[in-house]
XYZ file of C-alpha atoms in Angstrom:
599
model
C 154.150 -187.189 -44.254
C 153.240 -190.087 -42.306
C 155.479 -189.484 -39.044
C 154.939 -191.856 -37.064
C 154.911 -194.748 -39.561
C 156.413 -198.189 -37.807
C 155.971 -200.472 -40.971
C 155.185 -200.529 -44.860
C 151.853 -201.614 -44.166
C 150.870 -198.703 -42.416
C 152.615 -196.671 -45.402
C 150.145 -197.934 -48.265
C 146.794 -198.270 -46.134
C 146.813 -195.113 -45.148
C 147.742 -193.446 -48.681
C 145.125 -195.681 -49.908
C 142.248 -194.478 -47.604
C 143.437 -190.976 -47.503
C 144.074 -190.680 -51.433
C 141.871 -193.300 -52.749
C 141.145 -191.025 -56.156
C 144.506 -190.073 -56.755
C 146.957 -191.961 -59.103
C 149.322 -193.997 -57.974
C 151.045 -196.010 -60.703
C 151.006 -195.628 -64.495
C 151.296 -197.670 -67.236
C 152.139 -197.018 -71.078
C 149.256 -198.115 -73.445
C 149.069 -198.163 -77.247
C 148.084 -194.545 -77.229
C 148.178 -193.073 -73.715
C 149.276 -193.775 -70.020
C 146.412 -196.180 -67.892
C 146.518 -195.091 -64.328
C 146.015 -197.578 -61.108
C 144.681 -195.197 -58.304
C 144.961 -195.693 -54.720
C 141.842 -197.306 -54.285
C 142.293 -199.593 -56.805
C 145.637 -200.713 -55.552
C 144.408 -201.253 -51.802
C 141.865 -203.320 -53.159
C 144.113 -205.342 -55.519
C 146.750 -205.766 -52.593
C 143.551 -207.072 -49.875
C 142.809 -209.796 -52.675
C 146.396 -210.961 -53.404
C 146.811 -211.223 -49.422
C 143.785 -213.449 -49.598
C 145.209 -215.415 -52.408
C 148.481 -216.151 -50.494
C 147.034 -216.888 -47.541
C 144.646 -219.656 -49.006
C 147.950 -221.023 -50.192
C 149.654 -221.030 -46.493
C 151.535 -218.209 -46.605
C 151.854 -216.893 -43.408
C 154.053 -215.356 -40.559
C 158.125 -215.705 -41.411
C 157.255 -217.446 -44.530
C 159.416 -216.232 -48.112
C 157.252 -215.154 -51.351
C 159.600 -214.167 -53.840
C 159.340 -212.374 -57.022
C 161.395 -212.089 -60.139
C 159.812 -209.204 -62.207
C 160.414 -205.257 -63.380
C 158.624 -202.460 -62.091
C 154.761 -203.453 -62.752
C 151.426 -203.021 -60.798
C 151.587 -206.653 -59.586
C 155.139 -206.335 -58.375
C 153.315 -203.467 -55.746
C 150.840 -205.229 -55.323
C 152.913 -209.121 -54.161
C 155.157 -207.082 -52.343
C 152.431 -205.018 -50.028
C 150.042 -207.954 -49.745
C 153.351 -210.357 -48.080
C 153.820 -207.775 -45.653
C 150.112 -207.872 -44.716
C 150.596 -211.392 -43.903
C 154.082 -210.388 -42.065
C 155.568 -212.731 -44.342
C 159.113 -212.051 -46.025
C 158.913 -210.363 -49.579
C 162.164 -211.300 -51.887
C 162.304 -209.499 -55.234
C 165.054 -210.039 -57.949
C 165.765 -209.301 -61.304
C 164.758 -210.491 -64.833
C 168.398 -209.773 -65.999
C 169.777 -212.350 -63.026
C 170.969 -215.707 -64.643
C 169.118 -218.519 -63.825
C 171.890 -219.644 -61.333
C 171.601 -217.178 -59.517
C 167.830 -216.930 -59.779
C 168.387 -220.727 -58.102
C 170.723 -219.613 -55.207
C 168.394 -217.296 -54.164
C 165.471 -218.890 -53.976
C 167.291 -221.780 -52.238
C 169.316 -219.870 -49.965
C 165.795 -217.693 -48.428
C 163.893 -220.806 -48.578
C 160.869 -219.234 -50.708
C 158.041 -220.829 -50.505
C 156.320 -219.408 -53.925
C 157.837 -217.510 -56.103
C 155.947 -214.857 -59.123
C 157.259 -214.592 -62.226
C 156.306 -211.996 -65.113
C 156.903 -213.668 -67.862
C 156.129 -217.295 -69.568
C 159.815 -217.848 -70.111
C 160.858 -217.524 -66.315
C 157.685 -219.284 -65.373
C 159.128 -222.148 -67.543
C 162.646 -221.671 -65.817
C 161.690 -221.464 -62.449
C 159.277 -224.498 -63.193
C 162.570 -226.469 -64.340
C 164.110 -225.504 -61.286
C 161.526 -226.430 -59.181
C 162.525 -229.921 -58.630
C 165.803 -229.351 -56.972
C 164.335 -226.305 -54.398
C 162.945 -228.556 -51.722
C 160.838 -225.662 -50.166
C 159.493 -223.781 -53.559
C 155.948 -225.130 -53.234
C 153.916 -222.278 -56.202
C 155.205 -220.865 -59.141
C 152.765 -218.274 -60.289
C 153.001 -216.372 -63.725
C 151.538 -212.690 -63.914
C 151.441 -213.036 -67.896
C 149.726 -216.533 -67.585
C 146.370 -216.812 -68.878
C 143.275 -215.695 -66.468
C 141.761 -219.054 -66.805
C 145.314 -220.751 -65.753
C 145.067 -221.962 -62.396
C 148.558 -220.877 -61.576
C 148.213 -217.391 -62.887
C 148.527 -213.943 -60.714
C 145.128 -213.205 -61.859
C 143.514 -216.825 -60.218
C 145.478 -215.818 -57.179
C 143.642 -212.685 -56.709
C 140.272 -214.436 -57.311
C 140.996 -216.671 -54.783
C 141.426 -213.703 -52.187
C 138.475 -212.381 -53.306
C 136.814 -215.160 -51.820
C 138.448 -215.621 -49.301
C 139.652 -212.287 -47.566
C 142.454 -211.778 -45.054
C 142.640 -208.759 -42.602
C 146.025 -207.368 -42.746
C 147.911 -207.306 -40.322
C 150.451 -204.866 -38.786
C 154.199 -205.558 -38.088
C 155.676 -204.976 -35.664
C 159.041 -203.010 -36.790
C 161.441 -205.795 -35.696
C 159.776 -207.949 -38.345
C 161.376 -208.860 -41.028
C 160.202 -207.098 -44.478
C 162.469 -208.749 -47.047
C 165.673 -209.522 -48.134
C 167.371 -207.995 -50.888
C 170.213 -210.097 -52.216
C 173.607 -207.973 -53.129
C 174.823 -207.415 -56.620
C 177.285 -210.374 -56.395
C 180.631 -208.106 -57.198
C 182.726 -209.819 -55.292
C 181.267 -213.762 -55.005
C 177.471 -214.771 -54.948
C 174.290 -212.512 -53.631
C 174.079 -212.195 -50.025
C 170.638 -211.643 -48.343
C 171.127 -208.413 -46.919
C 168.137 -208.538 -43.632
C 165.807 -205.761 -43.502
C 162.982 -205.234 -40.821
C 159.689 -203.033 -41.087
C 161.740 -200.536 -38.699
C 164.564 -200.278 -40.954
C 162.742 -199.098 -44.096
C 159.954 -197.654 -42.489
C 162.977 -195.557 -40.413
C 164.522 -194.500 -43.922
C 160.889 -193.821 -45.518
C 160.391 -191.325 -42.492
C 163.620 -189.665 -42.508
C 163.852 -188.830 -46.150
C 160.234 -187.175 -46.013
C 161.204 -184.759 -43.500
C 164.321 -183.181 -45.526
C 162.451 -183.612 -48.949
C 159.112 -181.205 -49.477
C 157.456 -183.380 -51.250
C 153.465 -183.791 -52.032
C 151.087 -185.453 -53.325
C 150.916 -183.513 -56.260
C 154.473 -184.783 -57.142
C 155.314 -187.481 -60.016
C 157.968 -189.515 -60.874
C 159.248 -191.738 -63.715
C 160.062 -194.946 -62.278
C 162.925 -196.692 -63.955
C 165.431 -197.870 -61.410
C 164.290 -201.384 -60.515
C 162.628 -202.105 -57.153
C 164.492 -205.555 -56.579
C 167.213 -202.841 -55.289
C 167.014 -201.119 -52.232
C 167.119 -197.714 -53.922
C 164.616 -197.585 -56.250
C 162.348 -199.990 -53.848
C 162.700 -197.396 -50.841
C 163.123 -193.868 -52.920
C 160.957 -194.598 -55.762
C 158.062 -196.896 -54.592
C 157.742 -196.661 -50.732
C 158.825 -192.917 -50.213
C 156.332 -191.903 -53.144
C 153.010 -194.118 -51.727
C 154.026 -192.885 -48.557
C 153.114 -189.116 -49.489
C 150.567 -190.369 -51.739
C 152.468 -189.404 -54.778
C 152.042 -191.019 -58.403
C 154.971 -193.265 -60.387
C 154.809 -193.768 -64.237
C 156.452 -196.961 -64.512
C 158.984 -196.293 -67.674
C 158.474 -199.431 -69.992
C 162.276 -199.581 -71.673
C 165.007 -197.431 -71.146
C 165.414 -196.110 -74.539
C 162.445 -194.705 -74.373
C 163.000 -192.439 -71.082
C 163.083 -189.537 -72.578
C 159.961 -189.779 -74.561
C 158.085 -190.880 -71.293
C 159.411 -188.088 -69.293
C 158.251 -185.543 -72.271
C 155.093 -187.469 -71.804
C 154.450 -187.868 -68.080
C 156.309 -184.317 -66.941
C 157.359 -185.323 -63.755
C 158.261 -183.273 -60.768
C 160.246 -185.654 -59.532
C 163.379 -187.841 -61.000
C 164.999 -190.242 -58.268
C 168.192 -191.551 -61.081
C 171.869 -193.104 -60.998
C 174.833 -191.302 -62.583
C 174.949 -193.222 -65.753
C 171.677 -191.618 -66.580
C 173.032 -188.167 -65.269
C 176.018 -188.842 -67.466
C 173.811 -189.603 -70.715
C 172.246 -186.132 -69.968
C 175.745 -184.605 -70.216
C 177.104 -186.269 -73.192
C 173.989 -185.949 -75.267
C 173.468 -181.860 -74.263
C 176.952 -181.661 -74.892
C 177.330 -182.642 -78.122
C 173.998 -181.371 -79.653
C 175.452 -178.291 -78.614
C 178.865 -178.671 -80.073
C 176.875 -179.122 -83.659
C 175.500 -175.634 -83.136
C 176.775 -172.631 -84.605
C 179.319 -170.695 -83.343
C 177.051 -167.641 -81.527
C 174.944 -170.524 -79.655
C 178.157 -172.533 -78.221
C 178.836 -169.210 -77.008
C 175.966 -168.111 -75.381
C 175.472 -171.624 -73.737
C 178.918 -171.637 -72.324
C 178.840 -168.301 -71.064
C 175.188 -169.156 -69.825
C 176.576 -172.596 -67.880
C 179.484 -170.786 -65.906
C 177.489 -167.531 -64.879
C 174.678 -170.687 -63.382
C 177.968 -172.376 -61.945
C 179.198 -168.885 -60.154
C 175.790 -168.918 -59.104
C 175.599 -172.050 -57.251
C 178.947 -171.655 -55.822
C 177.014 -168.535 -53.903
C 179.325 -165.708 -56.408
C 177.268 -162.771 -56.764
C 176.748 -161.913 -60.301
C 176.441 -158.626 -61.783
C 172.855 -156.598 -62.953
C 173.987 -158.046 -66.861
C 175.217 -161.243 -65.732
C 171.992 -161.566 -64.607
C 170.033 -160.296 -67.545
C 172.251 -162.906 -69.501
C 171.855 -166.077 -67.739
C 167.904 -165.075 -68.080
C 168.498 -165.035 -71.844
C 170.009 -168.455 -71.581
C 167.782 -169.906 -69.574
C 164.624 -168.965 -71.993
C 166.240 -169.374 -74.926
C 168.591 -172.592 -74.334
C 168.186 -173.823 -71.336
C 164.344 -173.910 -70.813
C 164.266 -175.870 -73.823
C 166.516 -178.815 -72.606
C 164.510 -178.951 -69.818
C 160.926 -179.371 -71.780
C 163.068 -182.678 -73.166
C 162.780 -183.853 -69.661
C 158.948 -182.520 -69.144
C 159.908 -178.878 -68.456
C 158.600 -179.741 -64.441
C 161.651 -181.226 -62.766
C 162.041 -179.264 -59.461
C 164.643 -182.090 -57.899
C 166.718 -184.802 -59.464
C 168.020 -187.380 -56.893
C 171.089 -189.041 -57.567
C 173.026 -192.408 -55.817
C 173.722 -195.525 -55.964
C 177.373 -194.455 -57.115
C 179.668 -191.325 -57.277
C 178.401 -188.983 -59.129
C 180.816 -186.399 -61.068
C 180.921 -183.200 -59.577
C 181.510 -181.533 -63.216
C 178.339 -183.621 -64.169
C 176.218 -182.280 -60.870
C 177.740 -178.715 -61.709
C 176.420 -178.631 -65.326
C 173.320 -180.572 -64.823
C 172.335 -178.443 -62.091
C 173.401 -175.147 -64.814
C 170.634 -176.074 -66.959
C 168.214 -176.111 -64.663
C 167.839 -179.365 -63.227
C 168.295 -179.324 -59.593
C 170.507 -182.287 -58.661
C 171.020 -183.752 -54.645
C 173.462 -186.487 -54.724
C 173.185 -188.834 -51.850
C 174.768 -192.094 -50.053
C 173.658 -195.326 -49.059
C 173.690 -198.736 -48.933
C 171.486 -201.951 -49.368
C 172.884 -202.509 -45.667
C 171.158 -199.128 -44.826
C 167.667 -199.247 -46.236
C 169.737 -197.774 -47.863
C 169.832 -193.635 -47.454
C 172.745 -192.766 -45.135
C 173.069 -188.542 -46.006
C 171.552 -186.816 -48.873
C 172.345 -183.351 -49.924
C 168.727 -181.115 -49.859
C 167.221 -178.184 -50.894
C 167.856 -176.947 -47.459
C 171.379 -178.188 -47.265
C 173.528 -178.756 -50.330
C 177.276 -179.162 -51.320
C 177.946 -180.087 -54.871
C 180.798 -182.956 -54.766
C 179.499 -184.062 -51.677
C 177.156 -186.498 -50.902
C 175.236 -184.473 -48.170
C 174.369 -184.640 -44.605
C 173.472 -187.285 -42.479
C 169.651 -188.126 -42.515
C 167.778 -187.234 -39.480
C 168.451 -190.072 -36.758
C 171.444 -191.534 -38.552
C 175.075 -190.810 -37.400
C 178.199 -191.312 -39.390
C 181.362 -191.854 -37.623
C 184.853 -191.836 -39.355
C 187.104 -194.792 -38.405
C 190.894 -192.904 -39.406
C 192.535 -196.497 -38.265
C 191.196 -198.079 -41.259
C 192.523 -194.722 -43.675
C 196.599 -193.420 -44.859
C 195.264 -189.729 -45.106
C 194.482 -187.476 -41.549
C 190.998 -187.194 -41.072
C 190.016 -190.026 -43.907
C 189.027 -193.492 -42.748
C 186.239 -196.191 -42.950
C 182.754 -194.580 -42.989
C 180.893 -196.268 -39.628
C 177.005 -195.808 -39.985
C 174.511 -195.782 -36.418
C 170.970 -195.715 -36.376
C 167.344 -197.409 -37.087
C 168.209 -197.473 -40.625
C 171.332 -200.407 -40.650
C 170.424 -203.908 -41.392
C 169.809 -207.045 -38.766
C 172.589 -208.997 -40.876
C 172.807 -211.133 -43.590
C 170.896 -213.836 -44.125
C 172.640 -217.125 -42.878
C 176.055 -215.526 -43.153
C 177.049 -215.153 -39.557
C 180.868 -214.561 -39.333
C 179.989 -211.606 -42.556
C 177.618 -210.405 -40.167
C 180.179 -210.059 -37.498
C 182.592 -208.894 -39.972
C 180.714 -205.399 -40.617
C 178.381 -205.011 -37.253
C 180.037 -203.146 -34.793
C 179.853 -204.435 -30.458
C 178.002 -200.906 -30.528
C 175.320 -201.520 -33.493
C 177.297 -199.720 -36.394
C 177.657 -200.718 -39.615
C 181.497 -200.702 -41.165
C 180.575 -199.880 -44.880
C 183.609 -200.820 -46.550
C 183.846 -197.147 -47.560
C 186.538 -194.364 -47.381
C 184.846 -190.961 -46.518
C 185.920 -187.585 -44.708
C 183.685 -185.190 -43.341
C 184.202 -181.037 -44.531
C 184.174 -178.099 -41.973
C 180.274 -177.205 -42.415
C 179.275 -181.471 -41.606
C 179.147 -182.684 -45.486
C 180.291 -186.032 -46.165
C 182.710 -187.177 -49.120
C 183.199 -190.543 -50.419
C 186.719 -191.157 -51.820
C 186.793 -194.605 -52.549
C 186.002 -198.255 -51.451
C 188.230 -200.440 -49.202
C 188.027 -203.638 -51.213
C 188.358 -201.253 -54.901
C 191.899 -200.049 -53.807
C 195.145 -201.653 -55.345
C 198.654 -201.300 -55.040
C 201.319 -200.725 -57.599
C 204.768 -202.670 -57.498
C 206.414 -199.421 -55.943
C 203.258 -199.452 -52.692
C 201.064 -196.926 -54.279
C 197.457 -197.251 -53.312
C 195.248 -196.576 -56.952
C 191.150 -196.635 -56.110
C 190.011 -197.194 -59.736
C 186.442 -196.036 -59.471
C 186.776 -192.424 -59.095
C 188.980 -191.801 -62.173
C 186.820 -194.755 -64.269
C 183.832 -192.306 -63.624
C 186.139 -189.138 -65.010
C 187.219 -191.295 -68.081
C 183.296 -191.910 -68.884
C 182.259 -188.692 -69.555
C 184.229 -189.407 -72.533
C 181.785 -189.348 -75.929
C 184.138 -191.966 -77.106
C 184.101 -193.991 -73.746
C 181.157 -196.578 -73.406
C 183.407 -198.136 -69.698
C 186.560 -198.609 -68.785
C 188.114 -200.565 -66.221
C 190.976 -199.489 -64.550
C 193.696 -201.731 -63.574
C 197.262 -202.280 -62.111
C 197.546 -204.652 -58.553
C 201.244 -205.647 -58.288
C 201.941 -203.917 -61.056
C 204.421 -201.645 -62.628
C 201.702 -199.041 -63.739
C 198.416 -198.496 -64.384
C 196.672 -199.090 -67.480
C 192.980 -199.423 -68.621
C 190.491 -201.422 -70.282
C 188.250 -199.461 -72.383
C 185.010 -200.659 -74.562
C 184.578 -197.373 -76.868
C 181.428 -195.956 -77.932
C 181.120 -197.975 -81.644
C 179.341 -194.857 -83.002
C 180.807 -191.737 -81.479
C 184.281 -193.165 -82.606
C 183.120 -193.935 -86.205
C 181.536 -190.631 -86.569
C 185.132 -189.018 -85.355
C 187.032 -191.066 -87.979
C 184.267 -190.273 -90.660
C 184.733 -186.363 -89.630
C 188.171 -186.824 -90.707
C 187.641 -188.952 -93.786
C 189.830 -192.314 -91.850
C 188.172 -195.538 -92.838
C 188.510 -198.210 -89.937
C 188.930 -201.204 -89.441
C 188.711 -203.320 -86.493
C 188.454 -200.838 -83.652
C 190.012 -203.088 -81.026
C 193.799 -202.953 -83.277
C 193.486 -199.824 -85.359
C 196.088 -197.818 -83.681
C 194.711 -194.690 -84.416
C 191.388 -195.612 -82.043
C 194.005 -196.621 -79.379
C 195.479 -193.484 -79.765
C 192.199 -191.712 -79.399
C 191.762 -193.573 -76.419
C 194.909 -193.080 -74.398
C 194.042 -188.922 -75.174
C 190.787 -189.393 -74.075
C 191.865 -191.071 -70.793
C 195.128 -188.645 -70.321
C 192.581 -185.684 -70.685
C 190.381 -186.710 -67.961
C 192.769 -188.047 -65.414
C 193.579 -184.159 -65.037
C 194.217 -183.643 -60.928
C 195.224 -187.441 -60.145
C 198.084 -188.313 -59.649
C 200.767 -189.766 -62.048
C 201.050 -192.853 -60.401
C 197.475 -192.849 -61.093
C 197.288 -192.394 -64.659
C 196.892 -194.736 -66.963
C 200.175 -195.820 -69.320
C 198.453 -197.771 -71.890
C 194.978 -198.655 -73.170
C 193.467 -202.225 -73.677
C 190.960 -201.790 -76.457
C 187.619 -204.662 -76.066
C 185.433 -205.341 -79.004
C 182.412 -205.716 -76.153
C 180.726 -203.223 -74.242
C 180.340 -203.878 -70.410
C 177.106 -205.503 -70.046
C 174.478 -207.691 -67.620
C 174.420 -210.283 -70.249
C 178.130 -210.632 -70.683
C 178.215 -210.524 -66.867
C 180.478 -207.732 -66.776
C 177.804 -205.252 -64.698
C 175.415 -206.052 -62.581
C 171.448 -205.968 -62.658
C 172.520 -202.217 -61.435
C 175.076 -201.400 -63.359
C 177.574 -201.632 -61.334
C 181.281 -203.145 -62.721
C 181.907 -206.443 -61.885
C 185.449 -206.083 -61.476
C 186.845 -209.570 -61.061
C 184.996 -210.740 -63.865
C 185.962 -208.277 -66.348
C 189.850 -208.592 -65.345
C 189.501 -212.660 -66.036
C 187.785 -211.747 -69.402
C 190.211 -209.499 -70.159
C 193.261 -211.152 -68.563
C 195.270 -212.355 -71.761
C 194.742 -208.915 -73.608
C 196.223 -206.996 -69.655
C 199.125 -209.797 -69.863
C 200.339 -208.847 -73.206
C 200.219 -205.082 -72.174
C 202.413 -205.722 -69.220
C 204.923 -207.500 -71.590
C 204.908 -204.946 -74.622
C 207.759 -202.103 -73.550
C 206.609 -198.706 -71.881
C 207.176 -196.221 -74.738
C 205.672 -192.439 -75.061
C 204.827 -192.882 -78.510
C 204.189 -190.042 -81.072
C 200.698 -188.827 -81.316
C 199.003 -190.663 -84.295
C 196.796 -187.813 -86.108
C 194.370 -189.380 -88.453
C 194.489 -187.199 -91.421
């Protein structure tokens, strides 16, 4: 652990000098995984610093990047903050407009692409961004003179001593999602990641022995800072997972210790254990059911008896052990954020075997604000504040005694955003905290809860507050539920918006012998639906609930602009798309209609 680290130069020169021989990133070939070791990547990051600095890259200059998780992508990003320039990553799933805000609203000055196609785009572009001077392609040909690999050549011959930050130095911007209007550079110094880096070492044992399977992207603040930085930090290795549909056959492949995920992946785990096992004969549903709640009791600290105990061992080598050699058979901690994760998802994942420690952050934050631990852990909660971060609970800005805004303090919360001074000023605190926009409470023993998001909530017609997101998270643990969107702001009632699963629905109507038809009017499927969502709204309230269901032929998606590049809903968007399908809801009368069985 590197303790006293003050920037994220420090963090990969001295990995690199101490584990020079060690692994550090992997890449799937044709027929195995090629491995970039430390020493190779501190010499690959020295020659890229010498390429940008022949090109006049400098001190409080912008290189941007719009890549996935590759070597290079390390590689840009470490050698800008060796020339304390500004390092500005975003995603391949962006559209090009916003590709073109961002790069005018920073003021890069070059800009990397991965592929040919956004080397072409960003070419296009180039025209109308007054201060993009390079575009350089990483897939370009060797011999092209604009090409990542002629870059590093030229630093080769021309070397550059890095330097080192200080920590009030700015080490990049990352732009936000966009929910709510268009990315905003969110400011973040040396200090403030370096700060977070630190912190999350000291309440995670982790080694250099560990391995993960990278797959969240590093243009986000998550998988940047607990993925990439944390990892070289420790000196740590990261397969880099080439497509998502083929996670699981890289983690069978790479066996990692580590697993630093969102819920939607934690929620794939669930619904695909789930139903394998519901296939199973009768004697095996048993045994894993009994197995999951005696692991539950366990967790929960219940004592079990000298057979419980003899059983859940069963389990665990005959059912469990082999779920988890799906996932590599060496996961010792699964790290989930980014969103709310489902307690009944933690509970079971955790059952089987894979550790789970849900935690909370922001991009604002760099971005790790508490983190349950192996030390310290409440399932449903997202942990306790990180070491040198305090979390204060503003009750003015909540309806519910001892709920309010969660207030964040410490080294870890952003300078501002980029050119936006009066946002700035709405979220920074006279006394240097940071006013998340979230609604939290704090438990008797110090864990924090998230129970919804200031600018999420709605009210009805009759002044009931709804916050959508924690009951859209219940209703996806459907296996007919691909998203939902739940909706209802002067409203009578709630209802929802739901884009089923294509498959799991035709394989329920093929169960029972129904042929359908278009699944957005067959009124058995909306039927199916409404159950689905009455069954998991269990505990909310009935104001809560959802009366009717709006059935979408379209599954929420970055290139329909209905999530963004993480997977987060875009709720204004998908309420416009949807808006004529709500309005007709609305007018059609509020009925409880018999149950349609399909026969």
């Amino acid at each position: 652990m590197q303790a006293d680290m003050r920037n994220l130069v420090e963090c990969y020169q001295r990995s690199c000098e101490r584990f020079a021989d060690r692994p550090v990133l992997g890449t799937k070939g044709a027929s195995t995984w090629i491995w970039t070791t430390y020493g190779e990547l501190g010499s690959e990051i020295d020659s890229v610093r010498g390429g940008l600095a022949s090109l006049g890259i400098g001190k409080g200059d912008v290189v941007a990047i719009i890549s996935g998780n590759r070597v290079e992508w390390a590689v840009a990003c470490y050698a800008t903050y060796g020339l304390e320039a500004t390092f500005v990553p975003m995603y391949e799933a962006q559209r090009v407009d916003e590709w073109k805000h961002i790069l005018g609203d920073c003021e890069a000055k070059l800009v990397i692409a991965s592929t040919r196609e956004i080397f072409d785009r960003l070419l296009a572009m180039q025209p109308e961004l007054p201060a993009l001077q390079y575009v350089i392609g990483i897939d370009l040909p060797e011999d092209d003179p604009r090409s990542f690999a002629t870059l590093a050549r030229e630093g080769v011959a021309s070397p550059v001593p890095a330097r080192s930050p200080d920590p009030s130095v700015t080490a990049g911007l990352i732009y936000t999602s966009g929910t709510t209007g268009k990315p905003k550079g969110v400011i973040l110094s040396h200090g403030n990641l370096a700060s977070n880096v630190v912190a999350m070492s000291r309440v995670f044992p982790l080694e250099p022995t560990d391995r993960t399977l990278s797959f969240l992207p590093w243009a986000h603040s998550f998988g940047q800072v607990a993925e990439l930085h944390l990892a070289v930090s420790i000196g740590a290795s990261l397969a880099l997972n080439d497509a998502l549909p083929r996670l699981l056959e890289n983690l069978s492949e790479v066996r990692p210790t580590l697993l630093v995920a969102v819920p939607r992946i934690f929620n794939r785990i669930y619904e695909s254990v789930n139903e394998q096992i519901r296939r199973r004969p009768a004697p095996i549903r048993r045994l894993f059911d009994d197995g999951v709640r005696s692991a539950k009791r366990r967790t929960h600290g219940e004592r079990l008896s000298l057979l419980e105990r003899a059983e859940l061992a069963i389990d665990d080598k005959l059912i469990f052990a082999k779920i988890r050699e799906r996932f590599g058979g060496r996961l010792r901690c699964v790290i989930s954020a980014s969103a709310a994760l489902s307690p009944e998802v933690a509970e079971f994942v955790d059952a089987i075997g894979l550790p789970v420690y849900e935690g909370y952050g922001l991009t604002e934050t760099s971005p790790a604000v508490t983190v349950n631990t192996p030390a310290h852990r409440k399932i449903g909660s997202v942990g306790k504040p990180l070491p040198g971060v305090r979390v204060v609970i503003d009750e003015s800005k909540g309806d519910v005694p001892g709920q309010g805004e969660v207030v964040v303090y410490g080294p870890n919360v952003m300078r501002g955003y980029h050119r936006r001074p009066e946002e700035t000023a709405s979220v920074l605190t006279a006394d240097g905290g940071l006013r998340t926009g979230d609604l939290g409470r704090f438990d008797e023993d110090g864990y924090l809860f998230i129970t919804g998001r200031i600018k999420e909530q709605f009210k009805l017609e009759n002044g009931k507050y709804v916050m959508p997101a924690p009951l859209e998270e219940k209703i996806k643990l459907s296996p007919y539920v691909a998203n939902v969107l739940i909706h209802g702001s002067n409203r009578p009632y709630v209802v929802a918006v739901v884009a089923p699963d294509v498959d799991a629905v035709r394989r329920w109507a093929q169960e029972r012998g129904v042929a359908l038809g278009d699944l957005t009017s067959d009124p058995r499927v909306r039927e199916l639906m409404l159950r689905e969502v009455d069954a998991r709204s269990a505990g909310f309230a009935g104001f809560e609930v959802p009366k009717k269901v709006l059935v979408v032929g379209e599954d929420f998606t970055t290139d329909n602009d209905l999530l963004t590049p993480t997977l987060k809903l875009k709720r204004r968007n998908a309420e416009v798309r949807f808006a004529r399908g709500l309005d007709q809801l609305y007018r059609e009368p509020l009925t409880t209609p018999e149950p349609v069985v399909a026969p």
